[in-house]
Tab-separated table of C-alpha atoms in Angstrom:
chain	number	residue	atom	x	y	z
T	21	MET	CA	7.871	19.502	24.059
T	22	ALA	CA	10.454	21.549	22.375
T	23	GLY	CA	9.627	22.752	18.869
T	24	VAL	CA	10.659	19.741	15.842
T	25	ASP	CA	11.340	20.351	12.384
T	26	VAL	CA	8.402	17.638	10.994
T	27	VAL	CA	5.104	16.712	12.390
T	28	VAL	CA	3.863	13.830	10.539
T	29	VAL	CA	0.255	13.384	10.427
T	30	GLY	CA	-0.653	9.565	10.500
T	31	ALA	CA	0.969	6.734	11.768
T	32	GLY	CA	0.015	4.075	9.199
T	33	ILE	CA	2.767	2.865	7.378
T	34	VAL	CA	3.374	5.541	4.597
T	35	GLY	CA	3.543	7.796	7.966
T	36	ALA	CA	5.447	5.539	9.373
T	37	ALA	CA	7.727	5.522	6.292
T	38	CYS	CA	8.151	8.950	6.102
T	39	ALA	CA	8.940	9.527	9.435
T	40	GLU	CA	11.689	6.784	9.242
T	41	ALA	CA	13.369	8.315	6.175
T	42	LEU	CA	13.043	11.795	7.660
T	43	SER	CA	14.789	10.661	10.991
T	44	ALA	CA	17.377	8.737	9.209
T	45	ALA	CA	18.229	11.877	7.859
T	46	GLY	CA	18.457	13.720	10.387
T	47	VAL	CA	15.533	15.582	10.774
T	48	ARG	CA	13.571	15.815	14.098
T	49	VAL	CA	10.430	14.463	13.755
T	50	LEU	CA	7.174	13.997	15.467
T	51	VAL	CA	4.269	11.513	14.632
T	52	LEU	CA	0.972	11.677	15.651
T	53	ASP	CA	-2.083	9.255	15.209
T	54	ARG	CA	-5.718	10.021	16.431
T	55	GLY	CA	-5.671	6.370	17.133
T	56	ALA	CA	-2.845	3.651	17.873
T	57	PRO	CA	-0.337	3.702	15.556
T	58	ALA	CA	-0.801	1.025	12.616
T	59	SER	CA	-4.522	0.319	13.570
T	60	GLY	CA	-6.035	1.818	10.702
T	61	THR	CA	-5.419	1.090	7.056
T	62	THR	CA	-2.330	-0.761	7.824
T	63	ALA	CA	-3.798	-3.251	9.970
T	64	ALA	CA	-6.579	-4.137	7.054
T	65	GLY	CA	-3.337	-4.577	4.482
T	66	GLU	CA	-2.289	-7.727	3.346
T	67	GLY	CA	1.750	-6.599	3.090
T	68	ASN	CA	2.316	-7.023	-0.639
T	69	ILE	CA	5.264	-5.593	-2.125
T	70	LEU	CA	4.141	-5.919	-5.936
T	71	VAL	CA	5.571	-5.217	-9.479
T	72	SER	CA	3.187	-7.629	-11.005
T	73	ASP	CA	0.083	-5.625	-10.975
T	74	LYS	CA	1.105	-2.387	-12.435
T	75	GLY	CA	1.523	-1.562	-16.236
T	76	PRO	CA	4.542	0.777	-17.288
T	77	GLY	CA	4.469	3.988	-16.140
T	78	ALA	CA	5.271	6.200	-13.176
T	79	GLU	CA	3.618	4.094	-10.582
T	80	LEU	CA	5.558	1.097	-11.749
T	81	ASP	CA	8.769	2.926	-11.802
T	82	LEU	CA	7.930	3.974	-7.941
T	83	ALA	CA	7.136	0.504	-7.035
T	84	ILE	CA	10.208	-1.099	-8.478
T	85	ALA	CA	12.738	1.333	-6.573
T	86	SER	CA	10.560	0.777	-3.455
T	87	ARG	CA	10.747	-3.057	-4.043
T	88	ASN	CA	14.523	-2.003	-3.706
T	89	GLU	CA	14.191	0.456	-1.107
T	90	TRP	CA	12.495	-2.253	1.297
T	91	LEU	CA	15.702	-3.914	1.486
T	92	ALA	CA	17.773	-0.770	2.486
T	93	VAL	CA	15.187	0.309	4.988
T	94	ILE	CA	14.893	-3.062	6.725
T	95	ASP	CA	18.771	-3.262	6.601
T	96	ARG	CA	18.748	-0.008	8.904
T	97	LEU	CA	16.271	-1.047	11.395
T	98	PRO	CA	16.960	-1.768	14.888
T	99	GLN	CA	17.771	-5.408	15.383
T	100	ARG	CA	15.322	-5.691	17.713
T	101	VAL	CA	12.488	-4.834	15.406
T	102	ALA	CA	13.929	-5.768	12.560
T	103	ASP	CA	11.792	-9.100	11.763
T	104	VAL	CA	9.111	-8.063	9.897
T	105	GLU	CA	8.295	-11.278	8.042
T	106	TRP	CA	9.938	-10.459	4.780
T	107	GLU	CA	8.842	-13.046	2.403
T	108	PRO	CA	10.143	-12.693	-1.378
T	109	LYS	CA	8.095	-15.599	-2.227
T	110	GLY	CA	7.499	-13.839	-5.474
T	111	GLY	CA	4.184	-13.882	-7.501
T	112	LEU	CA	2.388	-15.871	-10.132
T	113	VAL	CA	-0.426	-14.294	-12.288
T	114	VAL	CA	-2.900	-16.804	-13.911
T	115	ALA	CA	-5.627	-16.866	-16.933
T	116	THR	CA	-8.218	-19.571	-17.451
T	117	GLY	CA	-9.140	-17.617	-20.912
T	118	GLU	CA	-7.799	-16.162	-23.803
T	119	PRO	CA	-3.835	-15.867	-23.079
T	120	GLY	CA	-3.142	-13.323	-25.090
T	121	PRO	CA	-4.242	-10.175	-22.904
T	122	LEU	CA	-2.114	-11.472	-19.895
T	123	GLU	CA	1.160	-12.102	-22.173
T	124	ASP	CA	1.059	-8.683	-24.192
T	125	PHE	CA	0.373	-7.417	-20.151
T	126	ALA	CA	3.755	-8.937	-19.533
T	127	ALA	CA	6.005	-7.762	-22.397
T	128	ALA	CA	5.022	-4.415	-21.730
T	129	GLN	CA	6.368	-4.760	-18.048
T	130	ARG	CA	9.744	-6.523	-19.444
T	131	GLY	CA	10.149	-3.765	-21.173
T	132	ALA	CA	9.781	-1.197	-18.135
T	133	GLY	CA	12.572	-3.522	-16.484
T	134	VAL	CA	10.045	-6.004	-14.779
T	135	ASP	CA	11.052	-9.663	-14.450
T	136	ALA	CA	7.535	-10.927	-15.857
T	137	ARG	CA	8.274	-14.678	-17.182
T	138	VAL	CA	5.306	-16.273	-19.164
T	139	LEU	CA	4.942	-19.874	-18.120
T	140	LYS	CA	2.801	-22.763	-19.680
T	141	PRO	CA	-0.033	-24.169	-17.833
T	142	ALA	CA	2.462	-27.470	-16.907
T	143	GLU	CA	4.952	-24.795	-15.307
T	144	ALA	CA	2.414	-22.849	-13.292
T	145	PHE	CA	1.296	-26.245	-11.720
T	146	GLU	CA	5.193	-26.907	-10.683
T	147	LEU	CA	4.905	-23.527	-8.839
T	148	GLU	CA	1.464	-24.064	-7.572
T	149	PRO	CA	0.475	-27.603	-7.448
T	150	LEU	CA	-3.393	-26.896	-6.352
T	151	LEU	CA	-4.247	-24.524	-9.354
T	152	THR	CA	-7.179	-24.947	-11.002
T	153	PRO	CA	-6.645	-27.320	-14.327
T	154	ALA	CA	-8.348	-24.500	-16.417
T	155	VAL	CA	-5.260	-22.643	-16.518
T	156	THR	CA	-4.431	-21.645	-19.599
T	157	VAL	CA	-1.230	-19.171	-19.123
T	158	ALA	CA	0.929	-17.761	-15.959
T	159	VAL	CA	3.315	-15.142	-15.728
T	160	HIS	CA	5.921	-15.601	-12.799
T	161	TYR	CA	7.229	-12.547	-10.669
T	162	PRO	CA	10.304	-13.807	-8.636
T	163	ASP	CA	10.330	-9.720	-7.673
T	164	ASP	CA	7.085	-9.762	-5.861
T	165	ALA	CA	7.550	-10.130	-1.996
T	166	GLN	CA	5.446	-9.785	1.391
T	167	LEU	CA	5.738	-8.389	4.905
T	168	GLN	CA	3.593	-8.322	8.044
T	169	PRO	CA	2.498	-4.766	7.677
T	170	VAL	CA	1.889	-3.994	11.500
T	171	LEU	CA	4.631	-5.473	12.517
T	172	ALA	CA	6.914	-3.007	9.568
T	173	ALA	CA	4.919	0.095	10.578
T	174	THR	CA	5.727	-0.400	14.371
T	175	ALA	CA	9.407	-1.279	13.552
T	176	LEU	CA	9.540	1.972	11.345
T	177	LEU	CA	8.067	3.953	14.084
T	178	ALA	CA	10.505	2.171	16.760
T	179	ALA	CA	13.634	3.671	14.558
T	180	VAL	CA	12.649	6.952	14.703
T	181	ARG	CA	12.216	6.444	18.872
T	182	ALA	CA	15.340	5.116	18.608
T	183	ARG	CA	16.995	8.543	16.757
T	184	GLY	CA	15.167	10.690	19.448
T	185	GLY	CA	11.882	11.147	17.768
T	186	VAL	CA	8.579	10.999	19.476
T	187	VAL	CA	5.304	8.810	18.233
T	188	ARG	CA	2.303	9.887	20.143
T	189	GLY	CA	-1.572	7.728	19.450
T	190	GLY	CA	-4.564	8.894	20.494
T	191	VAL	CA	-3.892	12.851	19.585
T	192	THR	CA	-6.009	14.447	17.062
T	193	VAL	CA	-5.001	17.175	15.136
T	194	GLN	CA	-7.514	19.516	15.129
T	195	SER	CA	-5.796	22.596	12.857
T	196	VAL	CA	-2.279	23.658	11.334
T	197	LEU	CA	-0.974	26.714	12.830
T	198	ARG	CA	0.409	29.328	10.302
T	199	SER	CA	2.617	32.398	11.107
T	200	ALA	CA	2.022	35.869	10.211
T	201	GLY	CA	3.271	35.283	6.715
T	202	GLY	CA	1.348	32.229	6.443
T	203	ARG	CA	3.886	29.678	6.351
T	204	VAL	CA	3.246	26.626	8.470
T	205	SER	CA	4.683	26.846	12.591
T	206	GLY	CA	2.856	23.991	14.097
T	207	VAL	CA	-0.314	22.315	14.765
T	208	SER	CA	-3.065	22.475	17.194
T	209	THR	CA	-3.884	19.266	18.837
T	210	SER	CA	-6.288	17.765	21.920
T	211	ALA	CA	-3.106	17.206	23.745
T	212	GLY	CA	-2.093	21.225	23.244
T	213	ASP	CA	0.077	22.932	20.450
T	214	PHE	CA	3.070	21.591	18.921
T	215	ALA	CA	5.699	23.531	16.887
T	216	CYS	CA	7.516	22.672	13.637
T	217	GLY	CA	8.621	23.924	10.411
T	218	ALA	CA	6.032	21.187	8.123
T	219	VAL	CA	3.360	19.015	8.314
T	220	VAL	CA	3.171	15.724	6.366
T	221	ASN	CA	-0.270	14.828	5.709
T	222	ALA	CA	-0.065	11.140	6.093
T	223	CYS	CA	-3.598	10.269	6.660
T	224	GLY	CA	-4.641	7.779	4.155
T	225	PRO	CA	-8.121	7.441	3.264
T	226	TRP	CA	-8.583	10.565	5.737
T	227	ALA	CA	-6.049	12.815	3.707
T	228	GLY	CA	-8.887	14.589	1.999
T	229	ALA	CA	-10.302	15.578	5.197
T	230	PHE	CA	-7.354	16.463	6.583
T	231	SER	CA	-6.219	18.878	3.744
T	232	VAL	CA	-9.144	21.068	4.022
T	233	LEU	CA	-8.027	21.303	7.471
T	234	ALA	CA	-4.714	22.124	6.420
T	235	GLY	CA	-5.585	24.451	4.079
T	236	GLY	CA	-4.518	22.334	1.106
T	237	PRO	CA	-7.371	20.209	-0.182
T	238	VAL	CA	-6.540	17.305	-2.901
T	239	GLU	CA	-9.289	14.574	-3.900
T	240	ILE	CA	-8.608	11.884	-1.888
T	241	LEU	CA	-11.264	9.265	-1.202
T	242	PRO	CA	-11.934	5.974	0.470
T	243	ARG	CA	-12.190	2.771	-1.281
T	244	ARG	CA	-13.452	0.034	0.664
T	245	GLY	CA	-11.724	-3.675	0.573
T	246	MET	CA	-12.246	-6.924	2.399
T	247	ILE	CA	-10.293	-10.138	3.220
T	248	LEU	CA	-11.091	-13.598	3.911
T	249	VAL	CA	-8.924	-15.390	6.123
T	250	THR	CA	-9.023	-19.211	6.476
T	251	ALA	CA	-8.186	-21.476	9.338
T	252	PRO	CA	-4.570	-22.580	9.315
T	253	LEU	CA	-3.379	-24.725	6.844
T	254	PRO	CA	-0.348	-27.026	5.683
T	255	GLU	CA	1.786	-25.219	3.136
T	256	CYS	CA	-0.288	-25.417	0.052
T	257	VAL	CA	0.091	-21.829	-1.339
T	258	ARG	CA	3.434	-21.056	-2.183
T	259	HIS	CA	3.254	-17.531	-3.706
T	260	LYS	CA	1.306	-14.984	-4.086
T	261	VAL	CA	-1.345	-16.079	-6.731
T	262	TYR	CA	-4.045	-13.731	-8.114
T	263	ASP	CA	-5.798	-14.108	-11.492
T	264	ALA	CA	-5.521	-11.483	-14.479
T	265	ASP	CA	-8.707	-9.874	-13.616
T	266	TYR	CA	-6.864	-8.352	-10.631
T	267	VAL	CA	-4.707	-5.613	-12.899
T	268	GLY	CA	-7.872	-4.633	-14.510
T	269	ALA	CA	-9.722	-3.905	-11.004
T	270	VAL	CA	-6.696	-2.117	-9.418
T	271	GLY	CA	-6.463	0.423	-12.498
T	272	SER	CA	-10.329	0.939	-12.353
T	273	GLY	CA	-11.969	3.794	-11.055
T	274	ASP	CA	-15.888	2.585	-10.942
T	275	ALA	CA	-17.267	3.165	-7.960
T	276	ASP	CA	-19.482	0.144	-7.873
T	277	LEU	CA	-18.139	-3.193	-6.546
T	278	GLN	CA	-15.299	-4.991	-7.978
T	279	THR	CA	-13.966	-8.385	-6.904
T	280	SER	CA	-10.880	-10.365	-8.509
T	281	THR	CA	-9.222	-13.505	-7.223
T	282	VAL	CA	-5.934	-12.968	-4.662
T	283	VAL	CA	-4.851	-15.722	-2.802
T	284	GLU	CA	-1.800	-15.844	-0.562
T	285	SER	CA	-0.048	-17.663	2.529
T	286	THR	CA	1.066	-16.245	5.478
T	287	ARG	CA	3.508	-16.902	8.030
T	288	ALA	CA	0.900	-18.461	10.538
T	289	GLY	CA	-0.724	-20.723	7.960
T	290	THR	CA	-3.542	-18.869	7.180
T	291	VAL	CA	-4.428	-18.057	3.667
T	292	LEU	CA	-5.682	-14.472	2.960
T	293	ILE	CA	-8.463	-14.360	0.146
T	294	GLY	CA	-9.301	-10.924	-1.605
T	295	SER	CA	-9.908	-8.530	-2.936
T	296	SER	CA	-12.486	-6.465	-3.549
T	297	ARG	CA	-12.868	-2.457	-4.255
T	298	GLU	CA	-15.947	-0.457	-3.919
T	299	ARG	CA	-16.180	3.262	-3.129
T	300	ILE	CA	-19.007	3.021	-0.820
T	301	GLY	CA	-17.597	6.406	2.050
T	302	PHE	CA	-17.035	5.042	5.289
T	303	ASP	CA	-19.373	2.563	5.247
T	304	GLU	CA	-18.092	0.098	7.501
T	305	SER	CA	-20.924	-2.654	7.272
T	306	VAL	CA	-20.152	-6.003	6.520
T	307	ARG	CA	-21.785	-7.182	3.055
T	308	VAL	CA	-22.382	-10.851	2.707
T	309	ARG	CA	-22.524	-10.819	-0.769
T	310	VAL	CA	-18.589	-9.419	-1.106
T	311	LEU	CA	-17.440	-12.294	1.389
T	312	ARG	CA	-19.472	-14.897	-1.093
T	313	GLU	CA	-18.537	-13.363	-4.313
T	314	LEU	CA	-14.599	-13.712	-2.750
T	315	ALA	CA	-14.987	-17.192	-1.715
T	316	ARG	CA	-16.750	-18.461	-4.628
T	317	LYS	CA	-13.693	-16.744	-7.099
T	318	ALA	CA	-11.091	-18.111	-4.696
T	319	VAL	CA	-12.240	-21.749	-5.131
T	320	GLY	CA	-12.543	-21.494	-8.897
T	321	LEU	CA	-8.421	-20.652	-8.795
T	322	PHE	CA	-8.155	-23.087	-5.946
T	323	PRO	CA	-10.706	-25.867	-5.739
T	324	PHE	CA	-9.104	-27.393	-2.636
T	325	LEU	CA	-10.447	-24.356	-1.183
T	326	GLY	CA	-14.177	-25.143	-1.393
T	327	GLU	CA	-13.581	-27.706	1.906
T	328	VAL	CA	-11.372	-25.492	3.922
T	329	PRO	CA	-13.104	-23.115	6.920
T	330	VAL	CA	-13.102	-19.830	7.098
T	331	MET	CA	-11.920	-18.024	10.050
T	332	ARG	CA	-12.715	-14.526	9.657
T	333	ALA	CA	-12.965	-11.693	7.542
T	334	TYR	CA	-12.355	-8.013	7.910
T	335	GLY	CA	-12.429	-4.727	6.198
T	336	GLY	CA	-10.151	-1.597	5.631
T	337	PHE	CA	-10.403	1.824	3.559
T	338	ARG	CA	-7.626	2.580	0.953
T	339	PRO	CA	-6.919	5.962	0.142
T	340	TYR	CA	-8.090	6.220	-3.535
T	341	ALA	CA	-7.083	9.151	-5.973
T	342	PRO	CA	-8.520	9.781	-9.215
T	343	ASP	CA	-5.886	9.353	-11.782
T	344	HIS	CA	-4.691	6.219	-9.260
T	345	LEU	CA	-1.201	8.010	-8.600
T	346	PRO	CA	0.009	8.588	-4.789
T	347	VAL	CA	0.554	12.224	-3.937
T	348	ILE	CA	4.180	12.663	-2.955
T	349	GLY	CA	5.513	16.391	-1.999
T	350	ALA	CA	4.939	19.612	-0.898
T	351	ASP	CA	1.911	21.690	-1.308
T	352	PRO	CA	2.508	24.905	-3.314
T	353	ARG	CA	-0.451	26.571	-2.053
T	354	VAL	CA	0.909	25.913	1.760
T	355	ASP	CA	4.360	26.785	2.166
T	356	GLY	CA	5.238	24.412	4.987
T	357	LEU	CA	2.762	21.369	4.173
T	358	TRP	CA	3.357	18.028	3.049
T	359	HIS	CA	1.350	15.170	1.372
T	360	ALA	CA	2.060	11.602	1.266
T	361	THR	CA	-1.051	9.857	0.715
T	362	GLY	CA	-3.344	8.465	-2.288
T	363	HIS	CA	-1.806	4.973	-2.652
T	364	GLU	CA	-4.765	3.049	-2.447
T	365	GLY	CA	-3.679	-0.990	-2.315
T	366	ALA	CA	-0.516	-0.194	-2.763
T	367	GLY	CA	0.537	1.553	0.097
T	368	ILE	CA	2.490	-0.944	1.779
T	369	GLY	CA	4.694	-2.035	-0.961
T	370	LEU	CA	5.400	2.235	-2.341
T	371	ALA	CA	5.994	2.732	1.303
T	372	ALA	CA	9.479	2.720	1.291
T	373	SER	CA	10.486	4.760	-1.469
T	374	THR	CA	7.752	7.307	-0.822
T	375	GLY	CA	9.185	8.015	2.349
T	376	ARG	CA	12.601	8.132	0.860
T	377	LEU	CA	10.859	10.451	-2.113
T	378	LEU	CA	9.617	12.881	0.479
T	379	THR	CA	12.867	13.412	2.511
T	380	GLU	CA	14.532	13.917	-0.512
T	381	LEU	CA	12.258	16.732	-1.687
T	382	PHE	CA	12.144	18.212	1.425
T	383	LEU	CA	16.334	17.998	2.210
T	384	ASP	CA	16.103	19.339	-1.665
T	385	LEU	CA	18.098	16.567	-2.267
T	386	VAL	CA	18.745	14.548	-6.084
T	387	PRO	CA	15.241	12.336	-6.162
T	388	HIS	CA	15.788	8.689	-6.490
T	389	VAL	CA	12.491	8.626	-9.085
T	390	ASP	CA	10.748	11.484	-11.113
T	391	PRO	CA	8.587	13.056	-8.651
T	392	GLN	CA	6.604	14.875	-11.441
T	393	PRO	CA	3.507	12.619	-11.432
T	394	PHE	CA	2.889	12.715	-7.990
T	395	ARG	CA	2.901	16.387	-7.385
T	396	VAL	CA	0.141	17.805	-5.415
T	397	ASP	CA	-0.725	20.785	-8.091
T	398	ARG	CA	-2.165	18.212	-10.691
T	399	PRO	CA	-5.558	18.621	-12.143
T	400	ALA	CA	-7.115	15.250	-10.877
T	401	LEU	CA	-5.954	15.923	-7.227
T	402	LEU	CA	-7.584	19.356	-7.335
T	403	GLY	CA	-11.090	18.975	-8.776
T	404	VAL	CA	-10.348	19.965	-12.406
T	405	ALA	CA	-11.755	18.090	-15.091
């Protein structure tokens, strides 16, 4: 095929969002993935679009922007693929112990522009009647939303194709080619060489390995998570509901197993139960103790789940950056190499603004959020203490 402007390596939600935003701006894009599009980390996601789980700072700013950007992205998708099961259901965070820490966290978020409404237990039960009576305080986040991540990623890639871009699965990028001056000039793959002016590393948990191959190593590690799926039920959980421990687990750098309760329904009627986090490399073995812990904590939050059968369980790897911030932007060491990874469990929610920000930086436009916290050459990513 003829040369393209950008090769995006990775056809998950982040790579798809970058490709869609670039193509919407008129950039010629080729998306390559060694597997089927949206079959990796994206397929193992819950589809969360969250502002509720992040404290004030750069990631929350990106999350707020991305919540709004998702609406713009969905609006410009081809009509035939635009139903990505978008549900602005809102989130509910609950505490069953001392209410002060959750109330303080919500107050700090409100200072950063988040709609975080502290509720008394009786008000929480109005939103979720089946909650445990042990709730002491809750915070309602009307802006939390959900979509179906595989539908969303494939819809983004369909938009790329509709604009003349190309998406190919089953193609492994083996090396990044460079000109005599050191600039990216193409990629060598299992399907041959493709000329391009830039390469975007959107390989998710495998982005660290690809960055080494591309000549611009960044420290991105896999962090595994597991989810339980119940049999279909009548409507019983109306929001995304999680306990206050979830916020701490998201921000923790501990490699050992951490679990916190996350419960939400899907349009199909199933209930998703999470979440777990552990750094165990790319070990895919199912650990019964993890599933047992998820189930125990979920029943503690919603006692009725103790009588509900579990239909299946699945897991996936999330791209973990040591400082818990995505990496978005150009690599100063390799002219033409770009990175869009490190979102860990927030990739679905942050994808829309990640694609827009990378496109703005690529085209030298004014960025809609401050790109500096996400730069490639920050010490935590380069393994500098």
